[in-house]
CSV table of C-alpha atoms in Angstrom, one decimal:
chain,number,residue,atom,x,y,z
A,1,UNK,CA,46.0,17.0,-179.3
A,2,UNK,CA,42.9,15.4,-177.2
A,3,UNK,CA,41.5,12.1,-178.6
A,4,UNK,CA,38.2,12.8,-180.0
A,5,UNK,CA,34.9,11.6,-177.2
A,6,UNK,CA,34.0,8.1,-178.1
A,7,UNK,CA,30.3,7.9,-179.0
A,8,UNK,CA,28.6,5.4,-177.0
A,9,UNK,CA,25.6,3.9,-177.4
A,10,UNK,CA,23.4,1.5,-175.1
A,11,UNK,CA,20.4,-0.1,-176.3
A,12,UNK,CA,17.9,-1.8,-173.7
A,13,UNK,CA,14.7,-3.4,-174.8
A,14,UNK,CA,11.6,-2.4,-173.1
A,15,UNK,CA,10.2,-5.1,-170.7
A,16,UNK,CA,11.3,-7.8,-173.2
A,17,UNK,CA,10.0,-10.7,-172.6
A,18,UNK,CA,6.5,-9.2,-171.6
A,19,UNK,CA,6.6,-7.2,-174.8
A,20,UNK,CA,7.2,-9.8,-177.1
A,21,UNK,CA,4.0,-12.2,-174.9
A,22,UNK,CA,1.6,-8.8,-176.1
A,23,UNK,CA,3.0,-8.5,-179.2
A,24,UNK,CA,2.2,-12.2,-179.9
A,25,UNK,CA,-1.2,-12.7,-177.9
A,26,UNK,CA,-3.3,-9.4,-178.8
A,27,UNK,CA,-5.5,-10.5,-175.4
A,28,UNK,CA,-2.4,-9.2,-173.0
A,29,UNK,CA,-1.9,-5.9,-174.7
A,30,UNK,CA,-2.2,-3.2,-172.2
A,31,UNK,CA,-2.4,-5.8,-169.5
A,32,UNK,CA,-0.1,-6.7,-166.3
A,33,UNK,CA,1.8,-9.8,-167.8
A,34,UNK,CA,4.5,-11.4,-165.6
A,35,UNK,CA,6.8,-13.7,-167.4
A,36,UNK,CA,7.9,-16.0,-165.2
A,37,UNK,CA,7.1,-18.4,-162.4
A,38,UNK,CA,3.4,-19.5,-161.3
A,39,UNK,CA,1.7,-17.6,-158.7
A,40,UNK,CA,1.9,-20.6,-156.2
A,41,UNK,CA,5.3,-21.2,-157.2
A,42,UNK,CA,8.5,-20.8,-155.5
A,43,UNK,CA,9.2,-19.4,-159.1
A,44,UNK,CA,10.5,-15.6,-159.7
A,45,UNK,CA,9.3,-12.7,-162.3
A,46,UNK,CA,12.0,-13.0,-165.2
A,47,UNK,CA,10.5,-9.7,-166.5
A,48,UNK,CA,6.9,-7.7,-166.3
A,49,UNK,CA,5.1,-4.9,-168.5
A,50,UNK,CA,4.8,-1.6,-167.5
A,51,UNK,CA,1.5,-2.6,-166.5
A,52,UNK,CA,2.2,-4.8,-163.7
A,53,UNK,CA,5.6,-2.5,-162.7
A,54,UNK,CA,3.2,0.3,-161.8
A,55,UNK,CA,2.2,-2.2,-158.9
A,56,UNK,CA,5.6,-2.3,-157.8
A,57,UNK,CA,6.3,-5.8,-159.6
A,58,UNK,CA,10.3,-6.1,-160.3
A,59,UNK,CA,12.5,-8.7,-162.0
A,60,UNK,CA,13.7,-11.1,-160.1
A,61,UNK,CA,10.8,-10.9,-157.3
A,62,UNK,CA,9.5,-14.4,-156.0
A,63,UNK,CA,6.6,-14.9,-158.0
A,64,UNK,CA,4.5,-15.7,-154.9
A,65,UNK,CA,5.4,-11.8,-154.0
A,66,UNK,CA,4.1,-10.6,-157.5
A,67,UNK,CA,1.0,-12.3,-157.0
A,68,UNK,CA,0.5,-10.2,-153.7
A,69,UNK,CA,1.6,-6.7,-155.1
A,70,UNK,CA,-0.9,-7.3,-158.4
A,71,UNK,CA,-3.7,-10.6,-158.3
A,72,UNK,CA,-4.8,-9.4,-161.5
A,73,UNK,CA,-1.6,-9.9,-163.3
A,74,UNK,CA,-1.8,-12.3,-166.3
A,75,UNK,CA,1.3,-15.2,-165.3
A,76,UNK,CA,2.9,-16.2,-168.8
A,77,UNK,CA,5.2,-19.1,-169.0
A,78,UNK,CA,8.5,-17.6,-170.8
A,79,UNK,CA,9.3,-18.8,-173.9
A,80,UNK,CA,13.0,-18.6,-174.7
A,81,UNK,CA,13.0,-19.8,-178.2
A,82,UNK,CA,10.9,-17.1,-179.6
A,83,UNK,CA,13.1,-14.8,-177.4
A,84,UNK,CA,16.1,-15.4,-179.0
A,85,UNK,CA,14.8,-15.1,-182.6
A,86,UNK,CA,13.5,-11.6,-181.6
A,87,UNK,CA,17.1,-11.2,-180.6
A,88,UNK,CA,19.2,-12.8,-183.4
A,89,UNK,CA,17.1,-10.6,-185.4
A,90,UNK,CA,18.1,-7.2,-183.3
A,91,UNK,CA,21.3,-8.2,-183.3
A,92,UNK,CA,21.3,-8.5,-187.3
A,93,UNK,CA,20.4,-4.5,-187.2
A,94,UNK,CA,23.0,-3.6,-185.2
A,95,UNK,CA,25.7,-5.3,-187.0
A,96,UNK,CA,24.2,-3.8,-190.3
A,97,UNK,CA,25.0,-0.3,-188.7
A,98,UNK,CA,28.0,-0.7,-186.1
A,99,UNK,CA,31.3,-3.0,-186.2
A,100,UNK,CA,32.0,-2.8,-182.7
A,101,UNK,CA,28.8,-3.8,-180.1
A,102,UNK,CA,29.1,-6.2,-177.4
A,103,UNK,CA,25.7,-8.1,-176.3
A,104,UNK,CA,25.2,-8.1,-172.3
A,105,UNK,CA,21.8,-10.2,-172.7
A,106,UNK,CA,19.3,-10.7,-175.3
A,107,UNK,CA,17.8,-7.7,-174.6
A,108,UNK,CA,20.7,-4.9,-174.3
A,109,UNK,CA,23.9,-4.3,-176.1
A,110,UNK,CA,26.6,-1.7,-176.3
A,111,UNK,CA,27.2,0.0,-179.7
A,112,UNK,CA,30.7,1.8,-180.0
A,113,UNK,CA,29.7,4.1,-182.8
A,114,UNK,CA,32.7,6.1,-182.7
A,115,UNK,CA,34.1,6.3,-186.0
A,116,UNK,CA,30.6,5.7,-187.8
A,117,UNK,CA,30.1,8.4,-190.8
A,118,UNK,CA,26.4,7.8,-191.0
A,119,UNK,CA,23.9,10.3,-190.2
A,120,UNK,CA,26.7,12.7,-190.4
A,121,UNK,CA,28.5,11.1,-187.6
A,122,UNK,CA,25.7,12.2,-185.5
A,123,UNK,CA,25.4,9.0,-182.7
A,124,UNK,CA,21.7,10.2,-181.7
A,125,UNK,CA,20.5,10.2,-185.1
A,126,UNK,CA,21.6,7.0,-185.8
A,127,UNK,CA,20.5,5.7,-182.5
A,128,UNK,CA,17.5,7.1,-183.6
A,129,UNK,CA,17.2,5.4,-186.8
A,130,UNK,CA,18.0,1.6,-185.1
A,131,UNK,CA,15.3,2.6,-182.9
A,132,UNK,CA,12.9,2.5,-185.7
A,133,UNK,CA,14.8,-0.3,-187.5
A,134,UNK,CA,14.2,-2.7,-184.6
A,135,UNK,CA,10.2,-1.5,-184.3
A,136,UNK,CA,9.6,-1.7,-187.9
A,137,UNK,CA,11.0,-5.7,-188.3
A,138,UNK,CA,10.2,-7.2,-185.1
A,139,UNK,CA,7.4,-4.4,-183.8
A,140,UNK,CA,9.2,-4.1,-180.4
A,141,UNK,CA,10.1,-1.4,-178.3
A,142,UNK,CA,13.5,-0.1,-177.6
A,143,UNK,CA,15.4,2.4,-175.6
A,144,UNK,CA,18.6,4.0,-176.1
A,145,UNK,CA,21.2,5.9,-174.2
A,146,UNK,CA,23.9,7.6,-176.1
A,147,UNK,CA,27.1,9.3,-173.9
A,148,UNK,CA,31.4,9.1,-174.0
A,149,UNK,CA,31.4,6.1,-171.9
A,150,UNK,CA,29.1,2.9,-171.2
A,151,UNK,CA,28.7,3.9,-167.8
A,152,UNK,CA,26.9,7.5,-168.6
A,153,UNK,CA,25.0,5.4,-171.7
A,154,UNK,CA,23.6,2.7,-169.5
A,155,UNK,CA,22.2,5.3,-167.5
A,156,UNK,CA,20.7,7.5,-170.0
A,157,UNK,CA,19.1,4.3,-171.4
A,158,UNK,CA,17.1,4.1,-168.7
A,159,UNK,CA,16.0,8.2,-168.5
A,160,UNK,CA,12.5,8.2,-170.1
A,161,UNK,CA,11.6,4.8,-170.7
A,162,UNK,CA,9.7,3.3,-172.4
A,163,UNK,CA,10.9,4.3,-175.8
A,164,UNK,CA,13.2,6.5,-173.9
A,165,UNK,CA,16.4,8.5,-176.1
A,166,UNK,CA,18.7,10.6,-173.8
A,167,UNK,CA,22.1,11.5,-174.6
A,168,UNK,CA,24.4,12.9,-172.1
A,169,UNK,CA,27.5,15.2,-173.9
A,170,UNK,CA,30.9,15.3,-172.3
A,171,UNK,CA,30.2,18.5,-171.0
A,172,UNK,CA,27.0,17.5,-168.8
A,173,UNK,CA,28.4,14.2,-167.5
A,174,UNK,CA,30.9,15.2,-164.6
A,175,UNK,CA,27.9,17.4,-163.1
A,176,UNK,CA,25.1,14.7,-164.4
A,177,UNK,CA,27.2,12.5,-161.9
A,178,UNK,CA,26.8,14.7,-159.6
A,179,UNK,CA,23.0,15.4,-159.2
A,180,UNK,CA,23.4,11.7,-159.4
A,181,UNK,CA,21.7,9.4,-156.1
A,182,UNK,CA,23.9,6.8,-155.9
A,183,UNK,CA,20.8,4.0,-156.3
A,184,UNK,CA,20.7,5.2,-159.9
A,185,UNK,CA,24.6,4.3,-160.3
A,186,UNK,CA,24.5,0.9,-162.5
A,187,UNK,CA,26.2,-1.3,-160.7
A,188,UNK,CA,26.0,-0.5,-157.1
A,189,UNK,CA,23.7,-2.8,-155.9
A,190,UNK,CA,21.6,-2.7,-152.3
A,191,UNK,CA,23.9,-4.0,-150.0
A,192,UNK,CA,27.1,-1.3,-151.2
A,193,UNK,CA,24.1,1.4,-151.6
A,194,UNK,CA,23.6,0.9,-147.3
A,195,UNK,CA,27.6,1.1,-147.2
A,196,UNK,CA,27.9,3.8,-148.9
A,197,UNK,CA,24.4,5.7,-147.0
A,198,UNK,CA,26.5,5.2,-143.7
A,199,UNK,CA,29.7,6.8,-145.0
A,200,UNK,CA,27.1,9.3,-145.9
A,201,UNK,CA,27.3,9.3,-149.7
A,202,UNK,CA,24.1,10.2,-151.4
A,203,UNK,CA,24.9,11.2,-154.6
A,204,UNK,CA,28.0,11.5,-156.8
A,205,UNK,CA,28.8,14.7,-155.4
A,206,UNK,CA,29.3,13.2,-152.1
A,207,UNK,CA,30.6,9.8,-153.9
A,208,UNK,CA,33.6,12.5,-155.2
A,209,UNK,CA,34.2,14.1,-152.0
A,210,UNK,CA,36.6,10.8,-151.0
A,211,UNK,CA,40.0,10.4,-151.9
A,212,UNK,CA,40.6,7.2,-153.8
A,213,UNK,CA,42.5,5.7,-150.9
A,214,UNK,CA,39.7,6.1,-148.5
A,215,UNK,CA,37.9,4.6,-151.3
A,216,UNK,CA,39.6,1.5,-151.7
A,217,UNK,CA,39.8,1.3,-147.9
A,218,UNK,CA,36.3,0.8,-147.7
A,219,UNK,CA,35.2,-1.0,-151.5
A,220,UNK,CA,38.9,-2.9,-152.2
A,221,UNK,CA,39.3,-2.8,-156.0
A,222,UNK,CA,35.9,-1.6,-156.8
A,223,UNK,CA,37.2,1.6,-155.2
A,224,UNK,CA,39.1,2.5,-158.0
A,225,UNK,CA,35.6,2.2,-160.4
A,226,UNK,CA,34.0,4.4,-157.7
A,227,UNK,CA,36.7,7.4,-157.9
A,228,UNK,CA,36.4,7.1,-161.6
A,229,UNK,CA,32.5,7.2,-162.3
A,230,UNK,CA,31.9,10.1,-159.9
A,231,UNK,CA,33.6,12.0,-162.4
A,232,UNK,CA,32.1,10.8,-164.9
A,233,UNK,CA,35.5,8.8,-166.4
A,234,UNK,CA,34.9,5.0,-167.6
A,235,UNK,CA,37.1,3.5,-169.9
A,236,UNK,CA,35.8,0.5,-170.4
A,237,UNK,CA,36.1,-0.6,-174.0
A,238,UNK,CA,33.3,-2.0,-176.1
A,239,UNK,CA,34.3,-5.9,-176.1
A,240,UNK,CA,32.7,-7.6,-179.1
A,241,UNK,CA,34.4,-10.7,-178.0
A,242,UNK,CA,33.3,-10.7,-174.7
A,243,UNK,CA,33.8,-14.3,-173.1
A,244,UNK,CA,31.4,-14.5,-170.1
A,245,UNK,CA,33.3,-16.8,-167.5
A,246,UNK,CA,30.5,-17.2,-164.7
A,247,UNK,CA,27.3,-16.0,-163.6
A,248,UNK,CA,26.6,-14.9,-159.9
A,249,UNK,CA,24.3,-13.4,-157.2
A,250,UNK,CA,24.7,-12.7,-153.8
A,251,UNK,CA,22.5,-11.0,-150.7
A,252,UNK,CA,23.8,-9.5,-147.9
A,253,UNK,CA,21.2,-9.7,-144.7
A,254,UNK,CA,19.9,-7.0,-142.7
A,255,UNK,CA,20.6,-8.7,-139.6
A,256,UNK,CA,22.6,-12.1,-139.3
A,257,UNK,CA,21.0,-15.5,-139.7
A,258,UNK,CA,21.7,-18.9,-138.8
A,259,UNK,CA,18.7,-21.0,-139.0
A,260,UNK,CA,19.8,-23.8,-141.6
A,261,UNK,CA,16.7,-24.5,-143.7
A,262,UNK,CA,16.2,-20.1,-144.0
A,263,UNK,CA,19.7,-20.1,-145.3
A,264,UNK,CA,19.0,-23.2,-147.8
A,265,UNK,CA,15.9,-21.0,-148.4
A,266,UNK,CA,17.9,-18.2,-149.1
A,267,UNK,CA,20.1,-20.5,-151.2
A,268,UNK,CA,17.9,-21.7,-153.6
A,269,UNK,CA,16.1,-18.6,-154.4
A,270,UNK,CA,19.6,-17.2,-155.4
A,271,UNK,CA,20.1,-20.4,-157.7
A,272,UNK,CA,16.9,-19.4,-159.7
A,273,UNK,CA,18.1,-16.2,-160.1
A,274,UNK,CA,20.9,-16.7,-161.5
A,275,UNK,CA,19.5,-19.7,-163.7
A,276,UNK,CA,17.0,-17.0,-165.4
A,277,UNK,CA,20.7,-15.0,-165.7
A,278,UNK,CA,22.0,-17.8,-166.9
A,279,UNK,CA,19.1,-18.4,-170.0
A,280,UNK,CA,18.9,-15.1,-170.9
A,281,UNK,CA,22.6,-15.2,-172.0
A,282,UNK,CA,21.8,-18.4,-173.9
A,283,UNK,CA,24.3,-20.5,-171.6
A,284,UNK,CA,24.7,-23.5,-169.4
A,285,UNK,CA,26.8,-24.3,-166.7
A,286,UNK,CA,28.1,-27.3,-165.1
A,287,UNK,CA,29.7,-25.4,-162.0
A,288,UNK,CA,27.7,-25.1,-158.4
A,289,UNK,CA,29.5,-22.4,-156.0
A,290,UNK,CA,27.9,-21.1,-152.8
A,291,UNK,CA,29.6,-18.3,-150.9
A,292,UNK,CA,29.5,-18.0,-147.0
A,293,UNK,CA,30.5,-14.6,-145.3
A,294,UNK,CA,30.2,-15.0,-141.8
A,295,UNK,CA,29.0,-12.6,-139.2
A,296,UNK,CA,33.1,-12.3,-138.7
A,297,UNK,CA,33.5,-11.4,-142.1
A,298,UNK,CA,35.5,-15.0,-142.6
A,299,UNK,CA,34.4,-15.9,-145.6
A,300,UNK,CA,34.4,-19.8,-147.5
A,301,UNK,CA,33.4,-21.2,-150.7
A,302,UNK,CA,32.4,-24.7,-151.5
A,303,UNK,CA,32.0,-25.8,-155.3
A,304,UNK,CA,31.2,-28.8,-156.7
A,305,UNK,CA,31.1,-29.7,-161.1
A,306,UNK,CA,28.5,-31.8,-162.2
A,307,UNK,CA,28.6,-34.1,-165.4
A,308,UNK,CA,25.1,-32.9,-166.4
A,309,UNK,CA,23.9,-28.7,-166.8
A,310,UNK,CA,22.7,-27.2,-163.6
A,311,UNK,CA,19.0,-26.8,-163.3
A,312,UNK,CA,16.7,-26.3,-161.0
A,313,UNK,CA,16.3,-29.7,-159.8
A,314,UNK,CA,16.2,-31.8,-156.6
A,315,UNK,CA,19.3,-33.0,-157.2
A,316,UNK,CA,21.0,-29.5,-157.5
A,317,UNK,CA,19.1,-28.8,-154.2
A,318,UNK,CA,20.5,-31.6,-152.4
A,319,UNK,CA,23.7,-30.8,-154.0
A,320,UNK,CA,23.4,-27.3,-151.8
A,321,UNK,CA,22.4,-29.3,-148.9
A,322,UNK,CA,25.6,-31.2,-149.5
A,323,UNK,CA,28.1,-28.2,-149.9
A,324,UNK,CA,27.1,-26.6,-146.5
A,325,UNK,CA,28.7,-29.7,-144.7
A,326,UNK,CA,31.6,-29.1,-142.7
A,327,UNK,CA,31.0,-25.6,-143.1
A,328,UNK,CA,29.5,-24.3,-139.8
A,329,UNK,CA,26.0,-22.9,-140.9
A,330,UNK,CA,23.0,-24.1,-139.1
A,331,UNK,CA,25.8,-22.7,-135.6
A,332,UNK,CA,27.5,-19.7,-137.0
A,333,UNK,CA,25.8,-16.7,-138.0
A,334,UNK,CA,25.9,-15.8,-141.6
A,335,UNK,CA,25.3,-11.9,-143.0
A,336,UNK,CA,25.8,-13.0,-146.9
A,337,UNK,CA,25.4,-15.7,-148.9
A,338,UNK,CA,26.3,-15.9,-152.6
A,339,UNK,CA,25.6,-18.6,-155.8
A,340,UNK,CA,28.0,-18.5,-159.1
A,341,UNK,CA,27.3,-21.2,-161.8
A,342,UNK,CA,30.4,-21.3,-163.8
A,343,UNK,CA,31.9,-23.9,-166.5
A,344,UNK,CA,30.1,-22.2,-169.0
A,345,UNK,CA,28.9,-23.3,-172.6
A,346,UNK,CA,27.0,-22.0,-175.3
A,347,UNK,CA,23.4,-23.3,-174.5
A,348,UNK,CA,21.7,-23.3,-177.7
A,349,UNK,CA,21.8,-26.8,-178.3
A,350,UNK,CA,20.6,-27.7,-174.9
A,351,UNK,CA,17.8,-24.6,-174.8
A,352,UNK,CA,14.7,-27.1,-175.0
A,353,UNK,CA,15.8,-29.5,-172.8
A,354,UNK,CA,16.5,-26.2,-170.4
A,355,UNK,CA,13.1,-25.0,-170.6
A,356,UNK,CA,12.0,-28.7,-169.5
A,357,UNK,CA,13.7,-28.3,-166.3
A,358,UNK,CA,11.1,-26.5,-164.7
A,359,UNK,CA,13.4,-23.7,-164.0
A,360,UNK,CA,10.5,-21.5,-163.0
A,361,UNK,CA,8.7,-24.2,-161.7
A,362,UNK,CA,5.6,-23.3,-163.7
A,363,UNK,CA,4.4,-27.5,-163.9
């Protein structure tokens, strides 16, 4: 006899941080607001309202980019403290309704409702109801995406937002993969989209044309992932203890580069990155790696631990100066480079001092 579907829920807060600024400050409601860095900063957009995303404003854009794309955008210095409360207090609901859901940041979560009885067992209805729950104590906006898998769920989450509910059955999700483009796939990112565009995969239909050897000829062990979410399979379990063990970002370029100060450039726009990464999980790190692929495809890493949290400071950017000694850049060219802060620890203790870095650089 089968095992049952698992019922899978992913919630995903609409526009978070820019929410909870108009929520607070009636002036920015139904405004562009960019939480994040200054316009004449070389900060970046931690988040935007649907406002300023219809300009084409993204997360994680330089902030000097934002300003270009909307001028009338309100900038709003983040406030992480009041962010987490909103959090602690959505993650209060869903631990009054689900034993099993594993945070991802404060602003999204998996629920693995499986063997819930409420609502009739019915995992829309009760996504439904913690919809409501979340709007009605902390007048925020949520979406939800309910499916068998977290895959299928993360990607529902994001059909009709804002205040988006979409639930994908076991028997639409092999041909929901399908009609799929692969830019919509969580979890192929720009640089494996282009790979995948030249081995002329456009959408999951194409994606399951290739055996999984061919596959994991051309992706190594994400291969295997790939072959298993074109047809809609992803076993992944709901982790409620999830121990995060590092934080990382990486670019690959367009065309090679080797000028020194654009890759230090390049560098410290990926360390801001992944600090905002890095407070949103409520965590510190006292790890500095930077990852060099080569035009070759030889590829280094240089790391370095500090006795103090990374921030965005001058000494973490002569620290990256430092680590590209020896290394070749500034000669060779380079097609990716790559930042992961690891040596993580709980950063709730050290949250105002973190906020004092001048992470955004918002002076």
């Amino acid at each position: 006899m089968e095992a049952a579907p698992r019922k899978i829920i992913h919630i995903d807060m609409d526009a978070f941080y820019a929410a909870v600024e108009q929520r607070d400050h009636p002036q920015y409601r139904n405004k562009p607001i960019i939480v994040g860095g200054k316009p004449d900063s070389r900060g970046v957009v931690a988040t935007c309202s649907y406002e300023a995303r219809q300009f084409g404003v993204r997360s994680a854009m330089p902030s000097t980019h934002a300003y270009r794309l909307c001028p009338q955008a309100i900038f709003v210095k983040p406030r992480f403290d009041v962010y987490r409360e909103a959090s602690e207090i959505i993650r209060g609901i869903f631990a009054r309704y689900c034993e099993r859901f594993e945070p991802l940041s404060l602003d999204e979560a998996y629920l693995d409702v499986s063997d819930s009885e409420l609502y009739q067992g019915s995992a829309t209805l009760l996504a439904k109801h913690i919809k409501q729950e979340i709007r009605r104590q902390t007048q925020l906006v949520a979406s939800a995406g309910i499916s068998y898998n977290k895959f299928l769920a993360k990607i529902a989450s994001d059909l009709g937002k804002p205040d988006g509910l979409y639930l994908i059955t076991p028997e639409q999700g092999p041909a929901f993969v399908e009609n799929l483009a692969i830019g919509k796939f969580h979890g192929i990112g720009r640089a494996t989209e282009q790979k995948m565009y030249d081995l002329g995969i456009v959408t999951g239909k194409d994606l399951k044309q290739l055996p999984l050897a061919e596959l994991q000829r051309h992706f190594g062990k994400a291969g295997q992932h790939y072959y298993n979410i074109a047809r809609g399979i992803d076993p992944r379990p709901v982790n409620a203890n999830r121990v995060r063990k590092s934080v990382g970002i990486e670019t690959t370029f367009d065309h090679d580069i080797a000028d020194l100060s654009t890759i230090l450039r390049y560098l410290q726009d990926l360390l801001e990155k992944a600090l905002v990464r890095l407070a949103e999980k409520q965590l510190t790190a006292y790890t500095l790696t930077v990852k060099i692929k080569y035009q070759n495809f030889v590829q280094i890493t240089r790391g370095r631990t500090l006795a103090e949290p990374i921030s965005d400071s001058p000494t973490t950017k002569m620290l990256l100066t430092d680590l590209l000694k020896n290394t070749g850049v500034g000669t060779t060219k380079v097609r990716l480079l790559g930042i992961t802060l690891s040596g993580l620890e709980n950063g709730h203790s050290r949250l105002r001092q973190y906020r004092q870095m001048d992470m955004f650089d918002l002076g």
